[in-house]
Every structure is written in C-alpha cells, then in structure tokens.
mmCIF file of C-alpha atoms in Angstrom:
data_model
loop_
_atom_site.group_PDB
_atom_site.id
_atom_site.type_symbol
_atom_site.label_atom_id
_atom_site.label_comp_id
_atom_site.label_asym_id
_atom_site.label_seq_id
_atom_site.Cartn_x
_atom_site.Cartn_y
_atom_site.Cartn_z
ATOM 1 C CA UNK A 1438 0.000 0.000 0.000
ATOM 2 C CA UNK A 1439 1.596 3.376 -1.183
ATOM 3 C CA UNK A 1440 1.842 6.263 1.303
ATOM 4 C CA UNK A 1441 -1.104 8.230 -0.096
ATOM 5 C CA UNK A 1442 -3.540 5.122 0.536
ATOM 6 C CA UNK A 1443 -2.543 4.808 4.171
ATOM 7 C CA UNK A 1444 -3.433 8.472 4.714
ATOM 8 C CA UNK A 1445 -6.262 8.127 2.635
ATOM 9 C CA UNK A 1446 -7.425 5.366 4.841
ATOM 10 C CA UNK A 1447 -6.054 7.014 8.191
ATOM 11 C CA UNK A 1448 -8.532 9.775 7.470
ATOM 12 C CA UNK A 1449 -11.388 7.669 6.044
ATOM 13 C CA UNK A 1450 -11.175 6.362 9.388
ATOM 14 C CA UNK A 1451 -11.119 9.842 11.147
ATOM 15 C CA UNK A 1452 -14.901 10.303 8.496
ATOM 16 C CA UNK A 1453 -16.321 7.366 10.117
ATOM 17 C CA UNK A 1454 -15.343 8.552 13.787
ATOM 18 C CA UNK A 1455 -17.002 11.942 13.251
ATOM 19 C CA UNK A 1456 -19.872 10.694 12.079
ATOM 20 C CA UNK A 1457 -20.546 8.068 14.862
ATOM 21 C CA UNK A 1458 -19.895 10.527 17.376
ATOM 22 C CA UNK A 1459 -22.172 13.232 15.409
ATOM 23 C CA UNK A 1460 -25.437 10.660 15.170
ATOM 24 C CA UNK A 1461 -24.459 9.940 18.769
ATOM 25 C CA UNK A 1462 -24.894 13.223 20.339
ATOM 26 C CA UNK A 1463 -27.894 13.786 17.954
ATOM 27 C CA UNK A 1464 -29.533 10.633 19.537
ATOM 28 C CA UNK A 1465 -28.758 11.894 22.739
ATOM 29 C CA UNK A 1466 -30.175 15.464 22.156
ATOM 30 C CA UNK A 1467 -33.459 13.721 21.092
ATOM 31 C CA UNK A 1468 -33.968 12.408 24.486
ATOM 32 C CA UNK A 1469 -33.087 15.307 26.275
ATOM 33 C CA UNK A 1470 -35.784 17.163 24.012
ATOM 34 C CA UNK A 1471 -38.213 14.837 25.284
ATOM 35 C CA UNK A 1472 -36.941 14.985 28.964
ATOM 36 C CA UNK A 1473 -37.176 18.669 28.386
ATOM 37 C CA UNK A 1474 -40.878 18.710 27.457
ATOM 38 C CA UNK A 1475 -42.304 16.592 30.597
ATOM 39 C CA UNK A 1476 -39.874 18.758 32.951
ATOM 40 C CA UNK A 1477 -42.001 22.041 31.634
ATOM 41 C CA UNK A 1478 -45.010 20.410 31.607
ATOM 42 C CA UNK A 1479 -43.997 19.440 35.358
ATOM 43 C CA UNK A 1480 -42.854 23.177 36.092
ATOM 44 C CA UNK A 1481 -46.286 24.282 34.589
ATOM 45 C CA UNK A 1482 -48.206 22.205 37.153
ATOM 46 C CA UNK A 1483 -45.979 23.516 40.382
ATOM 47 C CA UNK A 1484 -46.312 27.094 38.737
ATOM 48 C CA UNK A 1485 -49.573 27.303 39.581
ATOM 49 C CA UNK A 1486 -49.172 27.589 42.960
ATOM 50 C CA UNK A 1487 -48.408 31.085 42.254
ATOM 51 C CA UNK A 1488 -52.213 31.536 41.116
ATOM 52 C CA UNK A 1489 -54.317 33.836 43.469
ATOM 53 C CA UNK A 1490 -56.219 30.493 44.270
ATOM 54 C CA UNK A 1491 -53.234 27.672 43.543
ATOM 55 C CA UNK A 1492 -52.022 28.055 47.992
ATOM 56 C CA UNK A 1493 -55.423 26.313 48.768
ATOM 57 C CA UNK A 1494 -55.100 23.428 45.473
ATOM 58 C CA UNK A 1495 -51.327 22.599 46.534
ATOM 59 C CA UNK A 1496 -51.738 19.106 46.730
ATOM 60 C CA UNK A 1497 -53.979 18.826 43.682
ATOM 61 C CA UNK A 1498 -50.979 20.241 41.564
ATOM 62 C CA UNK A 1499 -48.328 17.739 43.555
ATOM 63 C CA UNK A 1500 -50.381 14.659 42.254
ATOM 64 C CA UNK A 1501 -50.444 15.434 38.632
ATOM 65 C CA UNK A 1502 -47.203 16.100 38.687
ATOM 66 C CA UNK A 1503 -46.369 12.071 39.999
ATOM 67 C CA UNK A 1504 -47.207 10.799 36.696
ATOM 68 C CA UNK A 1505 -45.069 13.036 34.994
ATOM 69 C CA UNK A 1506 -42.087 12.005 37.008
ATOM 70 C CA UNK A 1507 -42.090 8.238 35.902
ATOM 71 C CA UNK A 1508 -42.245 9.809 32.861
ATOM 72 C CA UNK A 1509 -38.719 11.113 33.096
ATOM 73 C CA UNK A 1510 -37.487 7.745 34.852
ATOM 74 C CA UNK A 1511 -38.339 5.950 31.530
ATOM 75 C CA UNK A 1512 -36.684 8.928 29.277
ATOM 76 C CA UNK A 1513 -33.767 8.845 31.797
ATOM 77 C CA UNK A 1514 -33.560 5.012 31.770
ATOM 78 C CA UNK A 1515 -33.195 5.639 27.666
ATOM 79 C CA UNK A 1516 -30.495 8.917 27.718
ATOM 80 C CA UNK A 1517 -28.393 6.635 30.489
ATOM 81 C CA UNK A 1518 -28.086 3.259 27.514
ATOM 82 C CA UNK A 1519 -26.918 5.560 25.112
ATOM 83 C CA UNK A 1520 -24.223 7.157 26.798
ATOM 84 C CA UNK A 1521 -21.279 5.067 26.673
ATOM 85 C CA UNK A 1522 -20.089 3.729 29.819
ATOM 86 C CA UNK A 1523 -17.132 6.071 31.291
ATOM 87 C CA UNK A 1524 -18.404 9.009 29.207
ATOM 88 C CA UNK A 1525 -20.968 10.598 31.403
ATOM 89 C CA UNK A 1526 -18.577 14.125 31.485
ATOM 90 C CA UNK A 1527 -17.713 13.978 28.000
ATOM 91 C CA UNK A 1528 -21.323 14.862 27.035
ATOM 92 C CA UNK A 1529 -23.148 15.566 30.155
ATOM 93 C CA UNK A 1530 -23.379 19.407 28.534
ATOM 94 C CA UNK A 1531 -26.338 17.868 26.797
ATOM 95 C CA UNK A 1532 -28.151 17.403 30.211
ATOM 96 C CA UNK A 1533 -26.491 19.112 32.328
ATOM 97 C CA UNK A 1534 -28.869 22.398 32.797
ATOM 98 C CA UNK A 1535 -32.102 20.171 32.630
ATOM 99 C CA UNK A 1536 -30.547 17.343 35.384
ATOM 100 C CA UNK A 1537 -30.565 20.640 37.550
ATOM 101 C CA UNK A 1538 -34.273 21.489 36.379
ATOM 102 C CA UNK A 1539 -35.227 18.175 37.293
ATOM 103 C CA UNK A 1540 -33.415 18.468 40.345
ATOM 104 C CA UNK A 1541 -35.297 21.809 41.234
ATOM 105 C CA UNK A 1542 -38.583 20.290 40.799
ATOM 106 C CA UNK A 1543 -37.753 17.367 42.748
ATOM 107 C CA UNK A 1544 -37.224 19.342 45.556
ATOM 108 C CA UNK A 1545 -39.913 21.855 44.792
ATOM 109 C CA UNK A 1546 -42.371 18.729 44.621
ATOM 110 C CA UNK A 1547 -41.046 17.537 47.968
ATOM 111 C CA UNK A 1548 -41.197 20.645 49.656
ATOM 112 C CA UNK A 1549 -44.814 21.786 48.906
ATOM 113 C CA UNK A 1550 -45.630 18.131 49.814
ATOM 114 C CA UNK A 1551 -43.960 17.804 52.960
ATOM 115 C CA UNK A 1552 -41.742 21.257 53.809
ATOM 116 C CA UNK A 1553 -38.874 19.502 53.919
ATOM 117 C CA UNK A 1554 -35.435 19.170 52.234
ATOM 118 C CA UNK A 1555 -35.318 16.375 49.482
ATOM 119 C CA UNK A 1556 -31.818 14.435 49.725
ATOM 120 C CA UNK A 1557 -29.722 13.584 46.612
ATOM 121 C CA UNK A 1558 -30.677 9.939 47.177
ATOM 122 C CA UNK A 1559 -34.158 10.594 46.906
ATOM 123 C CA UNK A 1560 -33.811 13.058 43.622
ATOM 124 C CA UNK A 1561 -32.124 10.184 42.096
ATOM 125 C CA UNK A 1562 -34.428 7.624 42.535
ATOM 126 C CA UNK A 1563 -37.410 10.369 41.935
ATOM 127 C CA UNK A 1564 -35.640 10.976 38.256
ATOM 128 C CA UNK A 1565 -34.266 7.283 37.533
ATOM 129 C CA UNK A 1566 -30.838 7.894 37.837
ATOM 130 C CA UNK A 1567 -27.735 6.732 40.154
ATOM 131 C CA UNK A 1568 -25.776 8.673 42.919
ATOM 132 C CA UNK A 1569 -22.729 6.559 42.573
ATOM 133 C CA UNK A 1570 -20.841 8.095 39.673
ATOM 134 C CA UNK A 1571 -18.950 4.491 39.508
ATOM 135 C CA UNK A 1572 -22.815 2.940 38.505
ATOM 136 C CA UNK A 1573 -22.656 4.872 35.529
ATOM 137 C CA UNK A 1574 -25.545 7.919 34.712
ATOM 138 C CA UNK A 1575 -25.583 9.880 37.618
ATOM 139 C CA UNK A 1576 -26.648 12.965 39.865
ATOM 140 C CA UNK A 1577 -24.167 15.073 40.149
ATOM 141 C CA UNK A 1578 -23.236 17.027 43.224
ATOM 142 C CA UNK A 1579 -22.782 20.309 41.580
ATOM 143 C CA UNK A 1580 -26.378 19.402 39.716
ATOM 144 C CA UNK A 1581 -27.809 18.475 43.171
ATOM 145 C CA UNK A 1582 -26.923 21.648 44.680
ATOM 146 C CA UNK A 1583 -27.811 23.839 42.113
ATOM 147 C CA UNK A 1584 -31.606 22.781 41.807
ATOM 148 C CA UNK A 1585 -31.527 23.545 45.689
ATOM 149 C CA UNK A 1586 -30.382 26.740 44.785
ATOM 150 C CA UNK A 1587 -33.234 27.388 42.506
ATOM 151 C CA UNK A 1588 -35.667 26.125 45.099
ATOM 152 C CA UNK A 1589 -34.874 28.659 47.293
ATOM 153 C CA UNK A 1590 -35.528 31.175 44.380
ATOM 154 C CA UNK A 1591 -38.857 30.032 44.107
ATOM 155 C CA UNK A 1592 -39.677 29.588 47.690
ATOM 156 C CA UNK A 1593 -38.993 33.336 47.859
ATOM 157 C CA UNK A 1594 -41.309 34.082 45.225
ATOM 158 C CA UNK A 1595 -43.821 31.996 46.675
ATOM 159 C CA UNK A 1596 -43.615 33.343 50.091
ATOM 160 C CA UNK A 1597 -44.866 37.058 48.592
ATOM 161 C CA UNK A 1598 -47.604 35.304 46.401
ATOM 162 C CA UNK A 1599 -48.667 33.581 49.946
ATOM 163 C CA UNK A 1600 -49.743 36.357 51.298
ATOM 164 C CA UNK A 1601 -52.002 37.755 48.583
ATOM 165 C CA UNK A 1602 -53.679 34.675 48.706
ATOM 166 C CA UNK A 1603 -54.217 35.402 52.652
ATOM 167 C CA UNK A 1604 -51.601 32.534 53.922
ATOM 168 C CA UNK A 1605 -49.705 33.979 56.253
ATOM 169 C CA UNK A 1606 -48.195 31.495 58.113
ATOM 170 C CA UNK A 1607 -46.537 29.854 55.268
ATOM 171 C CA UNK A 1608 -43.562 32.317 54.657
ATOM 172 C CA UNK A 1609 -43.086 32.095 58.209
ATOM 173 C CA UNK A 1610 -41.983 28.746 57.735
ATOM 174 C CA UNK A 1611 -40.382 29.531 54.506
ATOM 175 C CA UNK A 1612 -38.240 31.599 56.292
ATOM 176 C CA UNK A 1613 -36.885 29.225 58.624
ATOM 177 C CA UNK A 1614 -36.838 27.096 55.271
ATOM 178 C CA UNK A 1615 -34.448 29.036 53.509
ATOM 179 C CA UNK A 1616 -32.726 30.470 56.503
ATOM 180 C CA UNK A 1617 -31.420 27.056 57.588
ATOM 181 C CA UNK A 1618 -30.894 26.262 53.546
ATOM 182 C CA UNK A 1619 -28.290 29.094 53.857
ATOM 183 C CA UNK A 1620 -26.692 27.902 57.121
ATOM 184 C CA UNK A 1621 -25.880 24.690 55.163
ATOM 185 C CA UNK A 1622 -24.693 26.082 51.721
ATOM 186 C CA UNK A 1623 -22.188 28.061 54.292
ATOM 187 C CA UNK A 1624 -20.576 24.625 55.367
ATOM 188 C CA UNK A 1625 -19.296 23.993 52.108
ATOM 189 C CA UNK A 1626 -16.175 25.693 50.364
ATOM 190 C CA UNK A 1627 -17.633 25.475 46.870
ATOM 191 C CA UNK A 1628 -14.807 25.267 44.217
ATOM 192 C CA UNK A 1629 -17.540 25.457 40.977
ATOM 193 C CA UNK A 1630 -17.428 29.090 39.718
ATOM 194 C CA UNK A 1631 -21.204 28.792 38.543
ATOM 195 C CA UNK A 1632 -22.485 27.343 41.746
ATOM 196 C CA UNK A 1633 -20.856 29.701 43.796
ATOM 197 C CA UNK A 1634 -22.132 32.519 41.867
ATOM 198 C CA UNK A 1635 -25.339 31.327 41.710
ATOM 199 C CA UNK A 1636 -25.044 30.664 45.994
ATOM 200 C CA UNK A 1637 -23.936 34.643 46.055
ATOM 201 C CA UNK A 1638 -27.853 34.883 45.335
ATOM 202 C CA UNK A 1639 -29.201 33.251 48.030
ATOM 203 C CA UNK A 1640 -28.690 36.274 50.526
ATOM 204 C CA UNK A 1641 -30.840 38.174 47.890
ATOM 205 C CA UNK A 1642 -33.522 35.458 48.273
ATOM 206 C CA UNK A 1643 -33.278 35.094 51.849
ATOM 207 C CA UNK A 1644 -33.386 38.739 52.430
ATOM 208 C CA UNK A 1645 -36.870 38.753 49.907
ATOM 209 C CA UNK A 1646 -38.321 36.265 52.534
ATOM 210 C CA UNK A 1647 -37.486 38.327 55.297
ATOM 211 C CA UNK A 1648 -38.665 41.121 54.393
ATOM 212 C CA UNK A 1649 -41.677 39.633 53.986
ATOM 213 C CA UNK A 1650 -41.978 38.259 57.208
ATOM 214 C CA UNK A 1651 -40.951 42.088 59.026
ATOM 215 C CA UNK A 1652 -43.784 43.392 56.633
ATOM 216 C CA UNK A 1653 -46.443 40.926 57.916
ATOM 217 C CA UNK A 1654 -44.725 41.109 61.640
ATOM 218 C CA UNK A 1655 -44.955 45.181 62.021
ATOM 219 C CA UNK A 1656 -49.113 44.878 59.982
ATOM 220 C CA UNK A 1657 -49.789 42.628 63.086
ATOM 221 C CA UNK A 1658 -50.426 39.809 60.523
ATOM 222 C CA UNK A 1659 -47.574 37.165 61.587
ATOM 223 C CA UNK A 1660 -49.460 34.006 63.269
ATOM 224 C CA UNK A 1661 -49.087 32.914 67.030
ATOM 225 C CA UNK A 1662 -46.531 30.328 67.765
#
C-alpha cells in the first residue's frame, strides 16, 4: 500500500469517527428534548401555585405532577443506555442544565408536599438515575446543589404570592426554610465558579423572605406560635 492510501485510509477512518460521534450526540439530544418537554409540563403544574387560588389546590398540583415524574425515569432510563459507559462528562453538557431542572422540581415537589429538604438519594431515585458516579448515569453534586439553589428562588417568590392569597403562616416557615438552607450552603467551600455565583444569590432570596416576614410582623399579621 503506497503512502497516499494509508493516509487516505487514516482519514477515512477519522470520516467514520465523526460521524458516529455526530449521530451519537444527535440521539442523545433527542432524548433530552423529550426529557425537556415533561420537565415544563412538570414546572407548569408547580407554577400554579403562584395563582391567586393555587395556595389552597397545593396538593392537587403535587399529584399530577407524579405521573409526569415516571415519565422522566423511563426517558432517563433511555439517555443513560446511550451514553457510553465512562463518558458521562464527555457529554453531560447535553443534560447538564435540565438534570438541575429536574433536580429543582424534585425538591420543589417535595417541599410543597412535605416542607422539607429532598436528599440527593431521593432526587435520584425520583428521576431514575444513580448517585454513585462508579454505577454509571448519575446525579451530580454540583447538579444536586444547584436545583436547591433554585428552590430557594422560588420559595422566595412563593412566600410574597402567599400572602395575597391570605396565607400567612406559610412564609413564616419559609423563612426558617431558607434560613437554615443558607446555614448549610455556608458549610461547604464550593470550588464550581457557577455554583458559587449562583449561591452569592441566596442572601438576595433570603433577604426577599425576610422582608416579607418584618412586613407581615410590624401589619400585626404574623401568626401565634
């Protein structure tokens, strides 16, 4: 074989490379499109909370939302066969910002449900996905804490639309939510640049809820203990 058909071949070779890997993150993308869809229809649903009426139909919202969530186990199940085992990081930038959605609306879910802070375990299992990165398609850390981070935007959001709806114990308990959120994120000497910018925020949310509770504690609103 003459010089020219080796590199002919060496770079046929290169072709065929490319286009697995192409096709591959194109399969990969249409899964994430479809674990994309059910996470807004799932943020719809929780949204609605926000409704001058949606405080007193929490719970109806939580249990369409259940359905929904296998959904995304069986789309997960199918994005975690087609990533090839050891590869998670060299494509997770395909899922990475809607692992965190999901991860918000886990917690979200829980929290409205119960007022209390989902773990990482229990995300994983909600979404169909491992902790252990060594057991292949995973929840990250970094994704983990981020959605937590997003919760507590929306808890401070909530807490104002509370009280037009008249509910003025719940930021009350948002606040002691959020606060204690805070004390935690504290503990940890975050080395991501994007999740400790996005932590800078949570003072700004924290304050929000706050404020909220001073305004409702000087109108002579705030509940007895």
């Amino acid at each position: 074989m003459t010089t020219e058909n080796n590199i002919t071949q060496i770079f046929s070779d290169f072709q065929q490379y490319l286009e697995n890997e192409q096709q591959l993150r194109e399969d990969i993308r249409s899964v994430v499109r479809d674990v994309e869809q059910t996470a807004r229809e799932i943020l719809t649903q929780l949204h609605s909370v926000h409704q001058p009426d949606g405080i007193k139909s929490v719970s109806i919202f939580c249990e369409k939302c259940v359905p929904m969530f296998e959904t995304i186990r069986q789309n997960m199940g199918v994005l975690g066969a087609k990533v090839p085992a050891n590869q998670y990081y060299r494509y997770n930038d395909q899922w990475r910002f809607v692992i965190q959605r999901l991860a918000f609306l886990s917690a979200y879910l829980t929290y409205l449900q119960s007022e209390t802070l989902v773990t990482r375990e229990t995300v994983a299992q909600m979404i169909g996905v491992k902790v252990d990165r060594q057991q292949g398609f995973h929840l990250d850390l970094d994704d983990y804490l981020m959605g937590l981070l997003q919760l507590a935007s929306e808890l401070s959001r909530l807490a104002v639309n509370s009280v037009t709806a008249g509910d003025y114990g719940r930021p009350m308990r948002i606040a002691k939510f959020v606060g204690e959120l805070d004390s935690g994120f504290r503990l940890l000497n975050l080395k991501n640049d994007s999740l400790r910018k996005r932590f800078d925020g949570l003072k700004y949310d924290l304050k929000k809820v706050e404020e909220v509770v001073y305004d409702l504690t000087i109108r002579g609103l705030k509940p007895a203990e």
